[in-house]
Amino acid sequence: MLRSLSALRGQCQQLFRSSIPHQSNVQKSAQFWRMKSTNSPEEAARKLRSKSTLYYITAGGVLIVGLSYAAVPLYSIFCQAYSYGGTTSQGHDAEKVEHMAKVEDRVLKIRFNADIGSSMRWNFKPQQYEIKVAPGETALAFYTARNPTDKPVIGISTYNVIPFEAGAYFNKIQCFCFEEQQLNPHEEVDMPVFFYIDPEITADPALEFCDTITLSYTFFEAKEGLQLNFPSYAKPHAATA
Amino acid sequence: MTSQIYNQKKFVPTPPEKGSFPLDHEGLCKKQFLLYASCLRKNAQDTSLCREDAKNYLACRMDNNLMEKTEWSKLGFHEQKPAKEQEEKQ
């Protein structure tokens, strides 16, 4: 029984070996060398072309990546130079206040909003809910802040203007933002905001139907490591004219 | 901050032209402030009619060293005489 099985196995193996094409060693090496290209001129030219194409494509890829990195500062320079997309170029002209004319037929309502940071212990509110202002005319508004605690608290504020497009025309002559203000215990102060709306707002099509502008101030407690969205050119102390 | 949302233009706050008002700790100009506030309330929050009181408040600030002294024309307070003359003519 076992002998017949082993004989059957031997026969199967022989059959299997004979079915595979048998290569000699010489044939194998010849095949191998044929796969490597010969040094005929057509082959060399083809190789050169494909290599240079590869280099061009790689260089093109590197150029595109470099351009996308360079686009960021270039774009900001372009925007600042041409005031594109709402970015204002440099500060507002201080001489403008002297020569601007009041726009009679347009009256804007300015609403006031007051906020405090979550850990800020002042009571901060606007004195008037809204005022009516004509563009080109300077206006005065007040906020009131009170320190109900027993310790002096130093606050610092930032502001925001809604709608966004109107922020470019909202020029403050003097206010109380971006500078540390200290309130002694149980002290209450009035904080004025002296501002004007640029008369060029009438020429802006995006603000044609805008008649309400909201000015929102937020007070934070001045602590170390507090990062507010200050412009880089914010003056640290009360500036001279 | 909400300004970190993509595709939204960032609001860049600009510093005030003349800097920051020093705080009126002693309440030296409280009277002028109250006059201005009551004028606003009387005139339905119209600032054009309360420019005199605003001017008085700023004058008080300047006198008490709480604001830098500048000419009124630089603050937008122009002489009212030409307007009044025009009104009289009409």
Short mmCIF file of C-alpha atoms in Angstrom, two decimals:
data_model
loop_
_atom_site.label_atom_id
_atom_site.label_comp_id
_atom_site.label_asym_id
_atom_site.label_seq_id
_atom_site.Cartn_x
_atom_site.Cartn_y
_atom_site.Cartn_z
CA MET A 1 0.00 0.00 0.00
CA LEU A 2 2.71 2.47 1.04
CA ARG A 3 4.99 1.39 -1.76
CA SER A 4 2.26 2.08 -4.34
CA LEU A 5 1.61 5.52 -2.85
CA SER A 6 5.27 6.52 -2.96
CA ALA A 7 5.51 5.27 -6.54
CA LEU A 8 2.51 7.43 -7.43
CA ARG A 9 4.16 10.40 -5.73
CA GLY A 10 7.38 9.87 -7.67
CA GLN A 11 5.50 9.71 -10.95
CA CYS A 12 3.62 12.97 -10.16
CA GLN A 13 6.84 14.79 -9.34
CA GLN A 14 8.46 13.66 -12.60
CA LEU A 15 5.46 14.81 -14.58
CA PHE A 16 5.57 18.19 -12.82
CA ARG A 17 9.26 18.74 -13.46
CA SER A 18 9.01 17.94 -17.13
CA SER A 19 6.14 20.41 -17.69
CA ILE A 20 8.21 23.47 -16.57
CA PRO A 21 10.49 24.84 -19.36
CA HIS A 22 13.95 24.14 -18.34
CA GLN A 23 16.51 26.87 -18.93
CA SER A 24 20.20 26.43 -19.03
CA ASN A 25 22.45 28.75 -17.14
CA VAL A 26 23.79 30.37 -20.31
CA GLN A 27 20.34 31.17 -21.54
CA LYS A 28 19.49 32.77 -18.22
CA SER A 29 22.41 35.16 -18.24
CA ALA A 30 21.70 36.12 -21.84
CA GLN A 31 18.15 36.96 -20.95
CA PHE A 32 19.28 39.07 -18.04
CA TRP A 33 21.65 41.12 -20.15
CA ARG A 34 19.06 41.64 -22.82
CA MET A 35 16.79 43.32 -20.30
CA LYS A 36 19.41 46.02 -19.72
CA SER A 37 19.32 48.45 -22.67
CA THR A 38 22.10 48.33 -25.10
CA ASN A 39 24.13 51.38 -25.86
CA SER A 40 22.65 52.03 -29.26
CA PRO A 41 22.08 55.72 -30.17
CA GLU A 42 18.27 55.49 -30.19
CA GLU A 43 18.29 54.05 -26.72
CA ALA A 44 20.62 56.77 -25.45
CA ALA A 45 18.50 59.55 -26.95
CA ARG A 46 15.36 58.07 -25.49
CA LYS A 47 16.99 57.85 -22.12
CA LEU A 48 18.14 61.45 -22.31
CA ARG A 49 14.67 62.68 -23.27
CA SER A 50 12.95 60.84 -20.51
CA LYS A 51 15.50 62.07 -17.97
CA SER A 52 15.13 65.71 -19.01
CA THR A 53 11.36 65.40 -18.93
CA LEU A 54 11.62 64.09 -15.42
CA TYR A 55 13.85 67.01 -14.41
CA TYR A 56 11.45 69.54 -15.97
CA ILE A 57 8.50 68.06 -14.15
CA THR A 58 10.35 68.06 -10.84
CA ALA A 59 11.44 71.66 -11.32
CA GLY A 60 7.89 72.64 -12.21
CA GLY A 61 6.63 71.03 -9.02
CA VAL A 62 9.24 72.80 -6.89
CA LEU A 63 8.37 76.13 -8.56
CA ILE A 64 4.69 75.75 -7.82
CA VAL A 65 5.32 74.89 -4.19
CA GLY A 66 7.67 77.87 -3.86
CA LEU A 67 5.16 80.21 -5.48
CA SER A 68 2.44 79.15 -3.10
CA TYR A 69 4.70 79.97 -0.15
CA ALA A 70 5.70 83.33 -1.64
CA ALA A 71 2.11 84.27 -2.44
CA VAL A 72 1.26 85.02 1.18
CA PRO A 73 3.48 88.10 1.74
CA LEU A 74 3.09 89.22 -1.85
CA TYR A 75 -0.67 89.21 -1.54
CA SER A 76 -0.63 91.24 1.65
CA ILE A 77 1.66 93.81 0.04
CA PHE A 78 -0.67 94.03 -2.93
CA CYS A 79 -3.72 94.42 -0.70
CA GLN A 80 -2.14 97.17 1.33
CA ALA A 81 -1.01 99.06 -1.73
CA TYR A 82 -4.37 99.01 -3.44
CA SER A 83 -6.72 98.82 -0.42
CA TYR A 84 -8.25 95.73 -1.90
CA GLY A 85 -10.76 93.72 0.10
CA GLY A 86 -11.26 96.11 2.96
CA THR A 87 -7.71 96.43 4.22
CA THR A 88 -6.89 100.03 4.93
CA SER A 89 -3.53 101.40 3.98
CA GLN A 90 -1.74 102.87 6.97
CA GLY A 91 -3.56 105.13 9.37
CA HIS A 92 -6.25 107.65 8.72
CA ASP A 93 -5.25 111.09 7.66
CA ALA A 94 -5.32 113.40 10.65
CA GLU A 95 -5.79 116.41 8.42
CA LYS A 96 -9.02 115.01 7.12
CA VAL A 97 -10.92 116.01 10.24
CA GLU A 98 -10.25 119.64 9.52
CA HIS A 99 -11.48 119.62 5.96
CA MET A 100 -14.21 117.06 5.81
CA ALA A 101 -17.72 118.21 5.17
CA LYS A 102 -20.80 116.97 6.90
CA VAL A 103 -23.07 114.87 4.74
CA GLU A 104 -26.51 116.32 5.35
CA ASP A 105 -28.84 113.80 3.82
CA ARG A 106 -27.56 110.64 5.46
CA VAL A 107 -28.06 109.99 9.15
CA LEU A 108 -26.53 106.92 10.73
CA LYS A 109 -27.52 105.35 14.00
CA ILE A 110 -24.60 104.24 16.10
CA ARG A 111 -25.43 101.61 18.69
CA PHE A 112 -23.16 100.95 21.60
CA ASN A 113 -22.39 97.64 23.17
CA ALA A 114 -20.25 96.92 26.19
CA ASP A 115 -18.80 93.56 27.14
CA ILE A 116 -16.40 92.30 29.71
CA GLY A 117 -14.13 89.30 29.71
CA SER A 118 -15.25 86.34 31.73
CA SER A 119 -12.89 87.01 34.62
CA MET A 120 -13.27 90.76 34.57
CA ARG A 121 -14.92 92.20 37.64
CA TRP A 122 -15.83 95.65 36.42
CA ASN A 123 -19.32 96.85 35.68
CA PHE A 124 -19.08 98.26 32.20
CA LYS A 125 -21.95 99.74 30.25
CA PRO A 126 -22.61 102.40 27.65
CA GLN A 127 -24.24 105.61 28.77
CA GLN A 128 -26.45 105.88 25.70
CA TYR A 129 -27.96 103.03 23.76
CA GLU A 130 -27.69 104.71 20.40
CA ILE A 131 -26.99 108.09 18.88
CA LYS A 132 -27.71 109.62 15.52
CA VAL A 133 -24.68 110.85 13.67
CA ALA A 134 -24.12 112.34 10.24
CA PRO A 135 -21.03 111.24 8.33
CA GLY A 136 -18.32 113.84 8.37
CA GLU A 137 -19.25 115.18 11.77
CA THR A 138 -17.37 114.39 14.94
CA ALA A 139 -19.39 112.92 17.78
CA LEU A 140 -18.88 112.14 21.43
CA ALA A 141 -20.18 109.09 23.27
CA PHE A 142 -19.68 107.74 26.76
CA TYR A 143 -19.20 104.48 28.54
CA THR A 144 -19.22 104.04 32.29
CA ALA A 145 -17.05 101.61 34.19
CA ARG A 146 -17.23 100.81 37.87
CA ASN A 147 -14.95 98.73 40.02
CA PRO A 148 -17.07 97.14 42.75
CA THR A 149 -14.22 95.17 44.28
CA ASP A 150 -11.88 96.12 47.09
CA LYS A 151 -8.75 95.89 44.99
CA PRO A 152 -7.53 98.06 42.14
CA VAL A 153 -8.13 96.34 38.85
CA ILE A 154 -6.31 97.13 35.63
CA GLY A 155 -8.31 96.68 32.48
CA ILE A 156 -7.51 96.87 28.82
CA SER A 157 -10.02 97.05 26.05
CA THR A 158 -10.47 96.35 22.42
CA TYR A 159 -13.31 97.16 20.09
CA ASN A 160 -15.19 95.85 17.14
CA VAL A 161 -17.42 97.46 14.53
CA ILE A 162 -20.37 95.73 12.92
CA PRO A 163 -21.04 95.59 9.93
CA PHE A 164 -17.53 94.65 8.92
CA GLU A 165 -17.38 96.98 5.92
CA ALA A 166 -18.30 99.96 8.02
CA GLY A 167 -15.24 99.43 10.19
CA ALA A 168 -13.05 101.00 7.52
CA TYR A 169 -15.00 104.26 7.78
CA PHE A 170 -15.19 104.40 11.55
CA ASN A 171 -12.35 106.64 12.66
CA LYS A 172 -11.70 107.27 16.31
CA ILE A 173 -10.00 110.50 17.24
CA GLN A 174 -9.60 109.53 20.84
CA CYS A 175 -10.94 106.78 23.04
CA PHE A 176 -9.89 104.53 25.86
CA CYS A 177 -8.87 101.38 24.07
CA PHE A 178 -5.57 99.54 23.77
CA GLU A 179 -4.17 101.11 26.88
CA GLU A 180 -4.19 99.83 30.42
CA GLN A 181 -6.63 101.68 32.61
CA GLN A 182 -6.58 101.27 36.34
CA LEU A 183 -9.65 101.64 38.47
CA ASN A 184 -9.26 102.02 42.19
CA PRO A 185 -11.60 100.14 44.54
CA HIS A 186 -15.20 101.30 44.36
CA GLU A 187 -14.40 103.87 41.73
CA GLU A 188 -16.60 104.84 38.83
CA VAL A 189 -15.40 106.71 35.75
CA ASP A 190 -16.88 107.97 32.52
CA MET A 191 -14.99 106.94 29.44
CA PRO A 192 -15.55 109.02 26.35
CA VAL A 193 -15.16 107.98 22.75
CA PHE A 194 -14.58 110.79 20.27
CA PHE A 195 -15.04 109.62 16.72
CA TYR A 196 -16.37 110.44 13.28
CA ILE A 197 -17.67 108.52 10.31
CA ASP A 198 -15.73 109.12 7.12
CA PRO A 199 -17.94 110.96 4.60
CA GLU A 200 -16.70 108.59 1.91
CA ILE A 201 -19.11 106.05 3.33
CA THR A 202 -21.75 107.49 1.00
CA ALA A 203 -19.69 106.34 -1.98
CA ASP A 204 -19.48 102.75 -0.85
CA PRO A 205 -22.06 100.59 -2.62
CA ALA A 206 -21.80 97.82 -0.06
CA LEU A 207 -23.02 100.20 2.65
CA GLU A 208 -25.74 101.88 0.64
CA PHE A 209 -28.55 100.53 2.77
CA CYS A 210 -26.65 100.40 6.01
CA ASP A 211 -28.00 102.86 8.52
CA THR A 212 -27.03 101.21 11.78
CA ILE A 213 -23.49 100.69 12.93
CA THR A 214 -22.72 98.95 16.18
CA LEU A 215 -19.62 99.75 18.15
CA SER A 216 -18.77 97.09 20.66
CA TYR A 217 -16.13 97.46 23.34
CA THR A 218 -14.81 94.61 25.42
CA PHE A 219 -12.80 95.01 28.57
CA PHE A 220 -10.36 92.41 29.75
CA GLU A 221 -8.32 92.27 32.87
CA ALA A 222 -4.71 93.12 32.12
CA LYS A 223 -2.78 90.04 33.13
CA GLU A 224 0.54 88.69 31.99
CA GLY A 225 0.25 86.58 28.93
CA LEU A 226 -2.94 88.28 27.78
CA GLN A 227 -2.97 88.36 24.01
CA LEU A 228 -5.41 90.75 22.45
CA ASN A 229 -5.83 91.37 18.76
CA PHE A 230 -3.75 94.54 18.76
CA PRO A 231 -2.41 96.10 15.59
CA SER A 232 1.36 96.10 15.53
CA TYR A 233 1.48 99.87 15.44
CA ALA A 234 -0.75 100.46 18.48
CA LYS A 235 0.71 103.20 20.59
CA PRO A 236 1.43 102.09 24.14
CA HIS A 237 0.70 105.44 25.78
CA ALA A 238 -1.47 108.44 25.11
CA ALA A 239 -0.11 109.82 21.88
CA THR A 240 0.79 113.34 20.97
CA ALA A 241 -1.03 114.93 18.04
CA MET B 1 -11.46 84.46 18.66
CA THR B 2 -14.20 84.39 16.09
CA SER B 3 -11.86 86.01 13.59
CA GLN B 4 -10.14 82.66 13.09
CA ILE B 5 -12.90 81.31 10.87
CA TYR B 6 -11.72 80.57 7.36
CA ASN B 7 -12.81 82.75 4.46
CA GLN B 8 -13.80 85.58 6.78
CA LYS B 9 -12.08 88.89 6.53
CA LYS B 10 -10.26 89.70 9.70
CA PHE B 11 -11.28 92.85 11.52
CA VAL B 12 -8.14 94.82 12.34
CA PRO B 13 -8.80 97.43 14.99
CA THR B 14 -7.05 100.69 14.31
CA PRO B 15 -5.58 102.76 17.07
CA PRO B 16 -7.20 106.12 17.77
CA GLU B 17 -5.60 109.09 16.10
CA LYS B 18 -4.80 110.97 19.25
CA GLY B 19 -4.30 107.97 21.44
CA SER B 20 -6.14 107.16 24.59
CA PHE B 21 -8.03 109.42 26.96
CA PRO B 22 -6.60 109.42 30.46
CA LEU B 23 -9.21 108.40 32.95
CA ASP B 24 -11.11 111.09 34.80
CA HIS B 25 -10.64 109.56 38.24
CA GLU B 26 -11.73 112.61 40.20
CA GLY B 27 -14.80 113.27 38.11
CA LEU B 28 -13.68 116.78 37.20
CA CYS B 29 -15.73 116.86 34.05
CA LYS B 30 -18.75 115.04 35.36
CA LYS B 31 -20.92 118.14 35.15
CA GLN B 32 -20.22 118.70 31.48
CA PHE B 33 -20.77 115.04 30.83
CA LEU B 34 -24.18 115.16 32.50
CA LEU B 35 -25.12 118.25 30.53
CA TYR B 36 -24.17 116.50 27.31
CA ALA B 37 -26.11 113.38 28.28
CA SER B 38 -29.24 115.36 29.13
CA CYS B 39 -28.95 117.33 25.88
CA LEU B 40 -28.83 114.06 23.96
CA ARG B 41 -31.90 112.79 25.77
CA LYS B 42 -33.80 115.99 25.02
CA ASN B 43 -32.92 115.95 21.33
CA ALA B 44 -33.72 112.29 20.67
CA GLN B 45 -30.07 111.23 20.60
CA ASP B 46 -29.16 113.57 17.79
CA THR B 47 -25.55 114.60 18.20
CA SER B 48 -25.70 117.38 15.62
CA LEU B 49 -27.80 119.42 18.03
CA CYS B 50 -25.53 118.85 21.00
CA ARG B 51 -22.23 119.94 19.62
CA GLU B 52 -21.97 122.84 22.03
CA ASP B 53 -22.15 120.53 25.01
CA ALA B 54 -19.63 118.17 23.44
CA LYS B 55 -17.34 121.10 22.90
CA ASN B 56 -17.75 122.14 26.54
CA TYR B 57 -16.89 118.66 27.72
CA LEU B 58 -13.75 118.53 25.63
CA ALA B 59 -12.79 122.01 26.80
CA CYS B 60 -13.15 120.85 30.40
CA ARG B 61 -10.90 117.90 29.63
CA MET B 62 -8.30 120.14 28.07
CA ASP B 63 -8.38 122.57 31.00
CA ASN B 64 -7.90 119.81 33.53
CA ASN B 65 -5.01 118.24 31.69
CA LEU B 66 -7.01 115.21 30.71
CA MET B 67 -6.68 115.85 27.02
CA GLU B 68 -4.13 117.47 24.84
CA LYS B 69 -5.01 120.98 23.78
CA THR B 70 -5.72 121.16 20.09
CA GLU B 71 -7.48 123.62 17.87
CA TRP B 72 -11.20 123.17 17.52
CA SER B 73 -10.97 122.92 13.76
CA LYS B 74 -8.74 119.88 14.12
CA LEU B 75 -11.43 118.22 16.18
CA GLY B 76 -14.14 118.96 13.67
CA PHE B 77 -15.69 121.92 15.45
CA HIS B 78 -15.89 124.57 12.78
CA GLU B 79 -17.16 128.08 13.15
CA GLN B 80 -20.91 128.21 12.84
CA LYS B 81 -21.11 131.74 11.44
CA PRO B 82 -21.24 130.95 7.70
CA ALA B 83 -24.11 128.51 8.25
CA LYS B 84 -26.03 131.03 10.30
CA GLU B 85 -25.54 133.72 7.68
CA GLN B 86 -26.91 131.41 5.04
CA GLU B 87 -29.93 130.69 7.17
CA GLU B 88 -30.59 134.39 7.69
CA LYS B 89 -30.35 135.05 3.98
CA GLN B 90 -32.93 132.35 3.27
#
